[in-house]
Coordinates of C-alpha atoms and ligand atoms in Angstrom, one line a residue:
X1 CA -30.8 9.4 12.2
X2 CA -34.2 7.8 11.9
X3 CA -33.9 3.7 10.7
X4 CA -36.9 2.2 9.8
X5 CA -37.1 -1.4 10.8
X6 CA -37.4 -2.6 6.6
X7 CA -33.6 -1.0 6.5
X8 CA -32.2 -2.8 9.7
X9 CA -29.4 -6.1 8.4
X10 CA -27.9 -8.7 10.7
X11 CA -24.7 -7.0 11.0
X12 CA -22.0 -9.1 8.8
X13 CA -19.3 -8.4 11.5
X14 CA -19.4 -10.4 14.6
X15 CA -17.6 -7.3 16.5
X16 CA -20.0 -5.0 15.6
X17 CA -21.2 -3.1 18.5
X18 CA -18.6 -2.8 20.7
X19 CA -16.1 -2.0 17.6
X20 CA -15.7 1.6 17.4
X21 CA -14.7 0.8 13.6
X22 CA -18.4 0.8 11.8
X23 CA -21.6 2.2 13.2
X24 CA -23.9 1.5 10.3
X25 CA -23.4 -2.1 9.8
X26 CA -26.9 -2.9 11.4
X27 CA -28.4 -0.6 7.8
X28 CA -28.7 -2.1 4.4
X29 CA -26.2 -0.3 2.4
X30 CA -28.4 1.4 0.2
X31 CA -30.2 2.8 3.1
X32 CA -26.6 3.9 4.5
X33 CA -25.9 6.1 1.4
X34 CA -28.7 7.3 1.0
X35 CA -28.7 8.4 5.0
X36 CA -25.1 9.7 4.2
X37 CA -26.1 11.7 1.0
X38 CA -29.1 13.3 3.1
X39 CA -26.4 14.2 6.2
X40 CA -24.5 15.7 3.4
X41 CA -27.1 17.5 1.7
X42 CA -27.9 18.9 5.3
X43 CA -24.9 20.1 6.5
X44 CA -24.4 22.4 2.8
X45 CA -27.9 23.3 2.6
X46 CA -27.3 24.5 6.3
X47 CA -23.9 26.4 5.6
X48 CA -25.0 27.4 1.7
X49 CA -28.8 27.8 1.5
X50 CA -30.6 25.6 -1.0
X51 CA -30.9 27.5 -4.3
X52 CA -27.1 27.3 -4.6
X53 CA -26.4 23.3 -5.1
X54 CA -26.9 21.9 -8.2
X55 CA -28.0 17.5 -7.9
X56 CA -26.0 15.7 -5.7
X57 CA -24.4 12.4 -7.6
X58 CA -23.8 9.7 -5.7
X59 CA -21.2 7.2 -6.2
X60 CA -21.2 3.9 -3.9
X61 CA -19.7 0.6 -3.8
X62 CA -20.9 -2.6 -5.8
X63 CA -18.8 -4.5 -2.8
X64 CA -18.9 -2.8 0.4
X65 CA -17.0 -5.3 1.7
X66 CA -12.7 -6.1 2.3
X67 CA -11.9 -2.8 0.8
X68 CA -9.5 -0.6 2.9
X69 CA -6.1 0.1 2.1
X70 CA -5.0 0.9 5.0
X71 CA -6.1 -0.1 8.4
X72 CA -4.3 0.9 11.8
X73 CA -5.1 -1.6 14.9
X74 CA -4.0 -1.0 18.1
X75 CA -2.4 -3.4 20.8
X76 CA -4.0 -4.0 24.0
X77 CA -4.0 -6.6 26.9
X78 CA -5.9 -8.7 28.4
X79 CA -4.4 -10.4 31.3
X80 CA -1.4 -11.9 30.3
X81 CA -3.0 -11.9 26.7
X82 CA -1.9 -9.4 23.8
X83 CA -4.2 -8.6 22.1
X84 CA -4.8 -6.3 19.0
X85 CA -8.1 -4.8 17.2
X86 CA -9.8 -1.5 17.0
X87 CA -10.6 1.0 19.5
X88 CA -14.0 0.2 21.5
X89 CA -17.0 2.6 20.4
X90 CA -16.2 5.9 22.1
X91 CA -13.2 5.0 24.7
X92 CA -9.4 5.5 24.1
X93 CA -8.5 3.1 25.9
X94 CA -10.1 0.0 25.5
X95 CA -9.3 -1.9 22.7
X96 CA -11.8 -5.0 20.9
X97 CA -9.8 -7.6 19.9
X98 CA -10.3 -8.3 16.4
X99 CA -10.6 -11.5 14.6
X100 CA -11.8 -10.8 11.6
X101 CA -12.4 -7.1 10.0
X102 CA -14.9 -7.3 7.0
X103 CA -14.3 -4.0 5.7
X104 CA -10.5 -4.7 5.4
X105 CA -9.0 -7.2 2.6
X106 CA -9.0 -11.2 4.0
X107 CA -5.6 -11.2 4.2
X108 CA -5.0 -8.3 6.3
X109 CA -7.2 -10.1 8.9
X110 CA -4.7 -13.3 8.3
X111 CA -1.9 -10.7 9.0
X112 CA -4.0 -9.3 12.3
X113 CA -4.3 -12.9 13.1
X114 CA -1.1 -14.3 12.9
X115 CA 0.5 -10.6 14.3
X116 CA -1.3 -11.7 17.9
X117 CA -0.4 -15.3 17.6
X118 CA 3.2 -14.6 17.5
X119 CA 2.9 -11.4 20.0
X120 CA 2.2 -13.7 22.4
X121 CA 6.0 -15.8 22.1
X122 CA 7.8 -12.9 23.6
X123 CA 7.7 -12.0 27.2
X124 CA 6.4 -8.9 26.7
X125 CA 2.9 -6.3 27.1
X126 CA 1.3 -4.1 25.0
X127 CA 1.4 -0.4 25.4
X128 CA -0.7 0.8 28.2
X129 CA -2.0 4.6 27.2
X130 CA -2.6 5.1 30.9
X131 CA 1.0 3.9 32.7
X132 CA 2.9 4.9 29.4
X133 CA 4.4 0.9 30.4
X134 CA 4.7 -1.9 27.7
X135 CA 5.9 -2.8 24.4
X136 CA 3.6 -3.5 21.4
X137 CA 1.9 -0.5 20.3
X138 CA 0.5 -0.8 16.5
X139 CA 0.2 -2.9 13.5
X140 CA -0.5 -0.5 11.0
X141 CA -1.3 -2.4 7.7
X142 CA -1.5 -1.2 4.3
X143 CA -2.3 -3.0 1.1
X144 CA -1.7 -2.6 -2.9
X145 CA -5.0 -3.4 -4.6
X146 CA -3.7 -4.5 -7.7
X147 CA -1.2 -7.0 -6.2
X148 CA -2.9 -8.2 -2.9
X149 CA 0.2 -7.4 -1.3
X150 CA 0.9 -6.2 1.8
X151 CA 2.8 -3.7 4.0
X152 CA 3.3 -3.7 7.6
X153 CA 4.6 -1.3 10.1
X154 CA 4.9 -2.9 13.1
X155 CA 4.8 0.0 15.8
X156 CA 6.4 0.0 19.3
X157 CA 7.6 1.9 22.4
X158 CA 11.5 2.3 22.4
X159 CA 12.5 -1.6 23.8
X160 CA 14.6 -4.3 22.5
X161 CA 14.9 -5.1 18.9
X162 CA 15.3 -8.8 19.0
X163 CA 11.9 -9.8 19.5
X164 CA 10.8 -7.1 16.4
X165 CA 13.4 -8.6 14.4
X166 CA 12.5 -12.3 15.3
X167 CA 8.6 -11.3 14.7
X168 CA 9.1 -10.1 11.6
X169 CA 10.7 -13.4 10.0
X170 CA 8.0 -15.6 11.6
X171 CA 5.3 -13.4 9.9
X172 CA 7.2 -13.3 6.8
X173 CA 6.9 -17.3 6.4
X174 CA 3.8 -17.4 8.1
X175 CA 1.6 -14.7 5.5
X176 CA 2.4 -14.9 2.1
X177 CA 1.0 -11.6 1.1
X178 CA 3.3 -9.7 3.2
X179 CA 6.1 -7.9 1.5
X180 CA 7.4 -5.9 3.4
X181 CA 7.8 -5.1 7.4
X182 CA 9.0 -2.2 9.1
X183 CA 9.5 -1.7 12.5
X184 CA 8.4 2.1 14.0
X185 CA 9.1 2.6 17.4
X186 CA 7.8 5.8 19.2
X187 CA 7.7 7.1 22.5
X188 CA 4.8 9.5 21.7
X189 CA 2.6 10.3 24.8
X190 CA -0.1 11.1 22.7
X191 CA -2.2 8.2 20.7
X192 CA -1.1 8.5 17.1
X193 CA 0.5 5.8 14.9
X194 CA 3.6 8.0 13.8
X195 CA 7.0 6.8 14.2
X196 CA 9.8 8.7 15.0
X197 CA 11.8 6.3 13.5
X198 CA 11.5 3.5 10.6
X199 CA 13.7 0.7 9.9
X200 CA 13.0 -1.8 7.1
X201 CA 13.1 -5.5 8.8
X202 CA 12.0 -7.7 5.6
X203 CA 11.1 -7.2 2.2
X204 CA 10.7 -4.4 -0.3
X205 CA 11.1 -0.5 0.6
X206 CA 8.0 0.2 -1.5
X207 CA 4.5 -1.5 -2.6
X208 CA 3.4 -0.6 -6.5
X209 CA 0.1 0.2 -7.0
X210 CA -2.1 1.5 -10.1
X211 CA -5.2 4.3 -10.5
X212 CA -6.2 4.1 -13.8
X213 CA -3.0 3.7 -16.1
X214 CA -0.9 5.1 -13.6
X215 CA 1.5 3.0 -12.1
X216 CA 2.9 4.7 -8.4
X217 CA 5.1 2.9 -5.6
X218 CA 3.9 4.1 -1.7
X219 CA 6.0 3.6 1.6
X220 CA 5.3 3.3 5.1
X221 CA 5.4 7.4 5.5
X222 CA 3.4 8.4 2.2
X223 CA -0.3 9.0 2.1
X224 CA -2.8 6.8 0.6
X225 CA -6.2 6.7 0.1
X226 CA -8.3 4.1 2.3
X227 CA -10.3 3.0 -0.5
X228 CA -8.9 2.1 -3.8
X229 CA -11.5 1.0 -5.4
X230 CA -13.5 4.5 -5.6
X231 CA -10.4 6.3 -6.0
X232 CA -10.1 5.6 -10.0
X233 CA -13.6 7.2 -10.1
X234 CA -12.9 10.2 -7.9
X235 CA -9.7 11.0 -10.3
X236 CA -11.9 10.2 -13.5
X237 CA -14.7 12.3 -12.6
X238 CA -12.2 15.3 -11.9
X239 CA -10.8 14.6 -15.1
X240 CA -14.2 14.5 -17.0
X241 CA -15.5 17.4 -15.6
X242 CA -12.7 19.7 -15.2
X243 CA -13.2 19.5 -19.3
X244 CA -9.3 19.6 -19.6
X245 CA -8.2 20.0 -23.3
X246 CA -4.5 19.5 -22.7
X247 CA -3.4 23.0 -22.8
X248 CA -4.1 24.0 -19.2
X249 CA -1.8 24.7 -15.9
X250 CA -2.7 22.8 -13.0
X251 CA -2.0 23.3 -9.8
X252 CA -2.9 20.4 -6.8
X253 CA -2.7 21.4 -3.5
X254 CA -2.1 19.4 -0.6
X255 CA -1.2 16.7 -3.3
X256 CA 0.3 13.9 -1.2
X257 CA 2.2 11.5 -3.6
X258 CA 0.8 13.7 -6.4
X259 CA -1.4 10.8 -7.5
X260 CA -4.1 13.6 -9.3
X261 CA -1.4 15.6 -10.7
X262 CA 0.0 11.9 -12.4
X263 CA -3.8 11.5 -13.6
X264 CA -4.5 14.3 -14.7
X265 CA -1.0 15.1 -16.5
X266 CA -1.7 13.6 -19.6
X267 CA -4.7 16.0 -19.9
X268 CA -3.4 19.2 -19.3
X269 CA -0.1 20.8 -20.7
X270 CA 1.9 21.4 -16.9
X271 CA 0.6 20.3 -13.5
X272 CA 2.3 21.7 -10.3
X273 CA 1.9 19.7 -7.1
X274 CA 2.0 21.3 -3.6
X275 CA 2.7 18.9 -0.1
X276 CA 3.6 19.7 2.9
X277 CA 5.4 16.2 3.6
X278 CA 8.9 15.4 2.3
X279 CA 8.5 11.6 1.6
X280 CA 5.0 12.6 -0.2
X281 CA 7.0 14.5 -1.9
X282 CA 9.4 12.4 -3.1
X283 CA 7.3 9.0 -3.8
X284 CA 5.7 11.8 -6.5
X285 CA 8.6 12.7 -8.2
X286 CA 9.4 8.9 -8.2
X287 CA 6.2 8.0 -9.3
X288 CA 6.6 10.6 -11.9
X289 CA 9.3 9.0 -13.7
X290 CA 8.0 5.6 -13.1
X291 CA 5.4 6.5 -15.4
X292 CA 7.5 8.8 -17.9
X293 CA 5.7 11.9 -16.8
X294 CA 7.9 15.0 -17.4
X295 CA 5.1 17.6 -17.3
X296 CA 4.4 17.6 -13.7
X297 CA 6.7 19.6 -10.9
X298 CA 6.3 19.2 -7.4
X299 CA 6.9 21.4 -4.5
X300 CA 7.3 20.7 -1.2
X301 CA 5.9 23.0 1.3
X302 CA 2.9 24.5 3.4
X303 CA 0.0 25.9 1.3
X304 CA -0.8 28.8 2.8
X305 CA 3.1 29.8 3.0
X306 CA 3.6 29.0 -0.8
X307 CA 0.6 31.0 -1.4
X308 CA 1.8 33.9 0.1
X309 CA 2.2 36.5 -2.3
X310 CA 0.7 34.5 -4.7
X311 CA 4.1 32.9 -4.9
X312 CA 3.2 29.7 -6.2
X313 CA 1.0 30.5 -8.8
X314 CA 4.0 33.0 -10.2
X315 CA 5.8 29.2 -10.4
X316 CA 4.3 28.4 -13.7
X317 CA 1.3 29.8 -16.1
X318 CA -1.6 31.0 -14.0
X319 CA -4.1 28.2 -12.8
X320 CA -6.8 27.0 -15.4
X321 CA -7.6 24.5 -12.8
X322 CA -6.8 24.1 -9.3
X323 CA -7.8 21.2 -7.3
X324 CA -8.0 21.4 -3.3
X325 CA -7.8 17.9 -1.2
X326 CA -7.0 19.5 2.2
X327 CA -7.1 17.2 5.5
X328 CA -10.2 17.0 7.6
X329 CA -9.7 20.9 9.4
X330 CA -10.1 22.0 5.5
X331 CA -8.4 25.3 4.3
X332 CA -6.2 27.5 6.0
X333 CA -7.5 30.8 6.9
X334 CA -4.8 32.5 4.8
X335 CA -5.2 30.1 1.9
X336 CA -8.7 31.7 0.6
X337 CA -7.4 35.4 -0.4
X338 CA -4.8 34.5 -2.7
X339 CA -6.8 31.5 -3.7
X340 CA -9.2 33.8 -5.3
X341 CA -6.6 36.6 -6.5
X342 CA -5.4 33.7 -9.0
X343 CA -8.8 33.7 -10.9
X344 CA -8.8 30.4 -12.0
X345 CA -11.7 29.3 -14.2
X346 CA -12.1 26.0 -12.5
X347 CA -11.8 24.8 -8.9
X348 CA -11.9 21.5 -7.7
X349 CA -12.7 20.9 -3.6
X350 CA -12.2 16.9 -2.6
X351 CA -13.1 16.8 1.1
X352 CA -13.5 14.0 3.6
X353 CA -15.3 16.5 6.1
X354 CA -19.0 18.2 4.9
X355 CA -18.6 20.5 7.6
X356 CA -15.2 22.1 7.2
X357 CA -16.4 21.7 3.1
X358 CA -19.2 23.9 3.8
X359 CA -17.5 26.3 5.8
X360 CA -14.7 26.6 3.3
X361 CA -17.2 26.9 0.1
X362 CA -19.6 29.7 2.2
X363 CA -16.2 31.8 2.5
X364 CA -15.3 31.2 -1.3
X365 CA -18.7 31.7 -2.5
X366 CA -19.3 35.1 -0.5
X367 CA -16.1 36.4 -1.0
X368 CA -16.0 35.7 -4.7
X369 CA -19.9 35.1 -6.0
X370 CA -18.6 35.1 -9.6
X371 CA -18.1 31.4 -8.7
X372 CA -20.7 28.7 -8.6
X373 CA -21.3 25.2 -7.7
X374 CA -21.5 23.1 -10.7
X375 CA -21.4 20.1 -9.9
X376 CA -21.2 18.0 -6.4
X377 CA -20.4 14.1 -5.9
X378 CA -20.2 12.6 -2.9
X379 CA -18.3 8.8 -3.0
X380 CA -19.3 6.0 -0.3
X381 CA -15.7 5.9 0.6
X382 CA -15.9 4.3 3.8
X383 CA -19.0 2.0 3.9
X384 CA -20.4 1.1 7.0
X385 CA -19.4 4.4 8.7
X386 CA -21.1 8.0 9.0
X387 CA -17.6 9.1 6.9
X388 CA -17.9 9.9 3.0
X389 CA -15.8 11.8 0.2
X390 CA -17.0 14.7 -1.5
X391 CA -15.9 16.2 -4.9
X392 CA -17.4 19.9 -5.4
X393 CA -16.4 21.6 -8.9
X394 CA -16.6 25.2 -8.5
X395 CA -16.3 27.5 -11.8
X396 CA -16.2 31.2 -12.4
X397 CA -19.2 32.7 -14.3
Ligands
LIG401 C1 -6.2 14.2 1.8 S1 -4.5 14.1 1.5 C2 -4.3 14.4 -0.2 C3 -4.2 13.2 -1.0 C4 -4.0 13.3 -2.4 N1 -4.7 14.4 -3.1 C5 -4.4 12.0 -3.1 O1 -5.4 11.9 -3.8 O2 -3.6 11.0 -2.8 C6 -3.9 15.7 2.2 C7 -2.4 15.9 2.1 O3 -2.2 17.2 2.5 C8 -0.9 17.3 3.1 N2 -0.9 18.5 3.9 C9 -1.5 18.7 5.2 N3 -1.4 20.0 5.5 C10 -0.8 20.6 4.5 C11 -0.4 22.0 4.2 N4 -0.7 23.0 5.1 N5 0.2 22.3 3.1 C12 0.4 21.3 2.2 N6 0.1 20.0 2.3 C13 -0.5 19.7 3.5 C14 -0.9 16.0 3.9 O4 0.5 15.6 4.1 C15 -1.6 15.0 2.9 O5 -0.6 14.4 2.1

């Protein structure tokens, strides 16, 4: 990527650099979308050929700054010194230690603060990825938006439970925002923040949350969004140009806590959720009747097994609309056929990944070319990083 000197900033964040976290903090942000935009345009135009894209809309953030929802830091040691931050540019094992993280809410950085300060009490190391030795593995740290609270799962090898427990309360008093601490311990070789077991230590079970005018609780498990304050628009803009009229079947696969299903509900006259994750699928049905919806079901499930057979689309009506928000890998292979044998007039693709997008719309496209790309919008959801959110509408001709 070519930076002309006019775009270069004095990066905001004194870790920059070393902080595997953000790589374009040294860009003025307009310059960064607009760098991100032209990856994007790329990578389609590469996979799809020009003629076929319609305008790319771009929606960015008046704030680029303090707005993750979730943020996972990792433990390390230095010395006799815990220490906790991100993982240094391009090494799994070296960790920066973080003071301050300027795309995450302030008080999640008082959390990461006062999370080290207290670590370093107990008699004990962090994790080391190499020896598979030590204690302290990951603070993973989500917030609510609407209520500045906050949610922390305080993540460690198997060990003893006393100094978890005794951490816990001294956070509790010593950051107001935080609501709620669980401790997941795991003994996972592999470096991924996923307990195999939870266990509430202070505070509420769930967060609350809003998108729009719907209200939803989320849990330590469920899936969230990193940023919250594009989301509204990312739901909004399905809503507005899906052109529902209220008398349509929806179906939303891969629909973790079923938050687009809940938005879109009111617009449509059934919407069927699909997840692969129990506890996703159960904040949705909570979340459901926290907000009196009664017109949305929710399966739990593997797409491309409910799909077999067209199966799930025999569930309810057939699709008017079916919106697509699969992880970063995109679509399974034996998602596309039946996919297409539904017909639907509308489908919507929300992607984090322009590559595996492209891939998966190139296969749609020439396997069914009575479907074009109306309409693409790509959201600066992670700001000061190469990463984005892309929202293709697809409709049948
Ligand atoms: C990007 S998230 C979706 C988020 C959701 N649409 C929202 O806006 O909050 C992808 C979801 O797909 C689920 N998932 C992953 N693989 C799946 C599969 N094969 N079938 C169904 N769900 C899957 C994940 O558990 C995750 O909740």
């Amino acid at each position: 990527m070519e930076i002309l000197d006019s775009e270069r900033v004095i990066p905001r964040c004194r870790h920059f650099g070393p902080c595997g976290g953000c790589a374009l903090q040294d860009l003025n942000y307009s310059a960064q979308v607009e760098s991100k935009s032209k990856i994007l345009s790329s990578v389609l135009e590469e996979q799809l050929g020009k003629g076929l894209l319609p305008p790319l809309q771009i929606s960015s953030m008046e704030d680029p700054w303090g707005h993750r929802s979730k943020m996972e830091f990792t433990f390390g040691q230095d010395a006799d010194r815990v220490t906790l931050g991100l993982h240094q540019r391009a090494s799994f094992q070296r960790i920066v230690d973080i003071a301050q993280c300027e795309i995450a809410p302030p008080q999640m950085s008082e959390l990461l603060r006062a999370i080290k300060e207290v670590a370093g009490n107990f008699p004990l190391k962090s994790y080391n990825p190499k020896t598979h030795q030590g204690f302290w593995r990951y603070a993973v740290i989500r917030a609510s938006r609407h209520t500045g609270e906050l949610m922390l799962v305080l993540m460690t090898n198997e060990g003893p439970r006393e100094p978890v427990e005794s951490m816990a309360q001294l956070l509790s008093r010593a950051v107001p925002a935080l609501k709620s601490i669980y401790w997941g311990i795991t003994a996972k070789v592999s470096d991924v923040a996923h307990p195999d077991r939870l266990d509430l230590l202070f505070g509420s079970q769930f967060l609350e949350d809003r998108v729009g005018s719907v209200r939803y609780a989320f849990g330590p498990s469920n899936f969230i969004q990193p940023n919250h304050a594009l989301v509204g628009k990312v739901y909004e803009s399905i809503r507005k140009n899906a052109a529902l009229t209220g008398r349509e079947a929806v179906y939303d696969l891969y629909c973790g806590m079923g938050l687009i299903s809940l938005y879109l509900a009111g617009s449509a006259e059934r919407v069927y959720g699909v997840e692969s994750e129990q506890e996703n699928v159960a904040s949705a049905e909570r979340n459901a009747a926290m907000n009196g919806i009664s017109n949305a079901l929710f399966l739990c499930g593997r797409v491309e097994e409910l799909l077999k057979g067209r199966a799930l689309f025999k569930v309810g009506p057939p699709p008017d609309l079916i919106v697509l928000d699969p992880p970063r890998a995109g679509l399974h292979k034996d998602v596309v056929g039946p996919l297409l044998g539904a017909r639907a007039p509308r489908l919507v693709y929300l992607s984090c990944n322009p590559v595996s997008l492209g891939r998966d719309l190139k296969v749609l496209l020439e396997r069914d070319p009575s479907y074009q790309i109306e309409f693409i919008q790509m959201f600066d959801f992670f700001p000061h990083t190469v990463h984005q959110e892309v929202l293709v509408l697809l409709t049948r001709g």
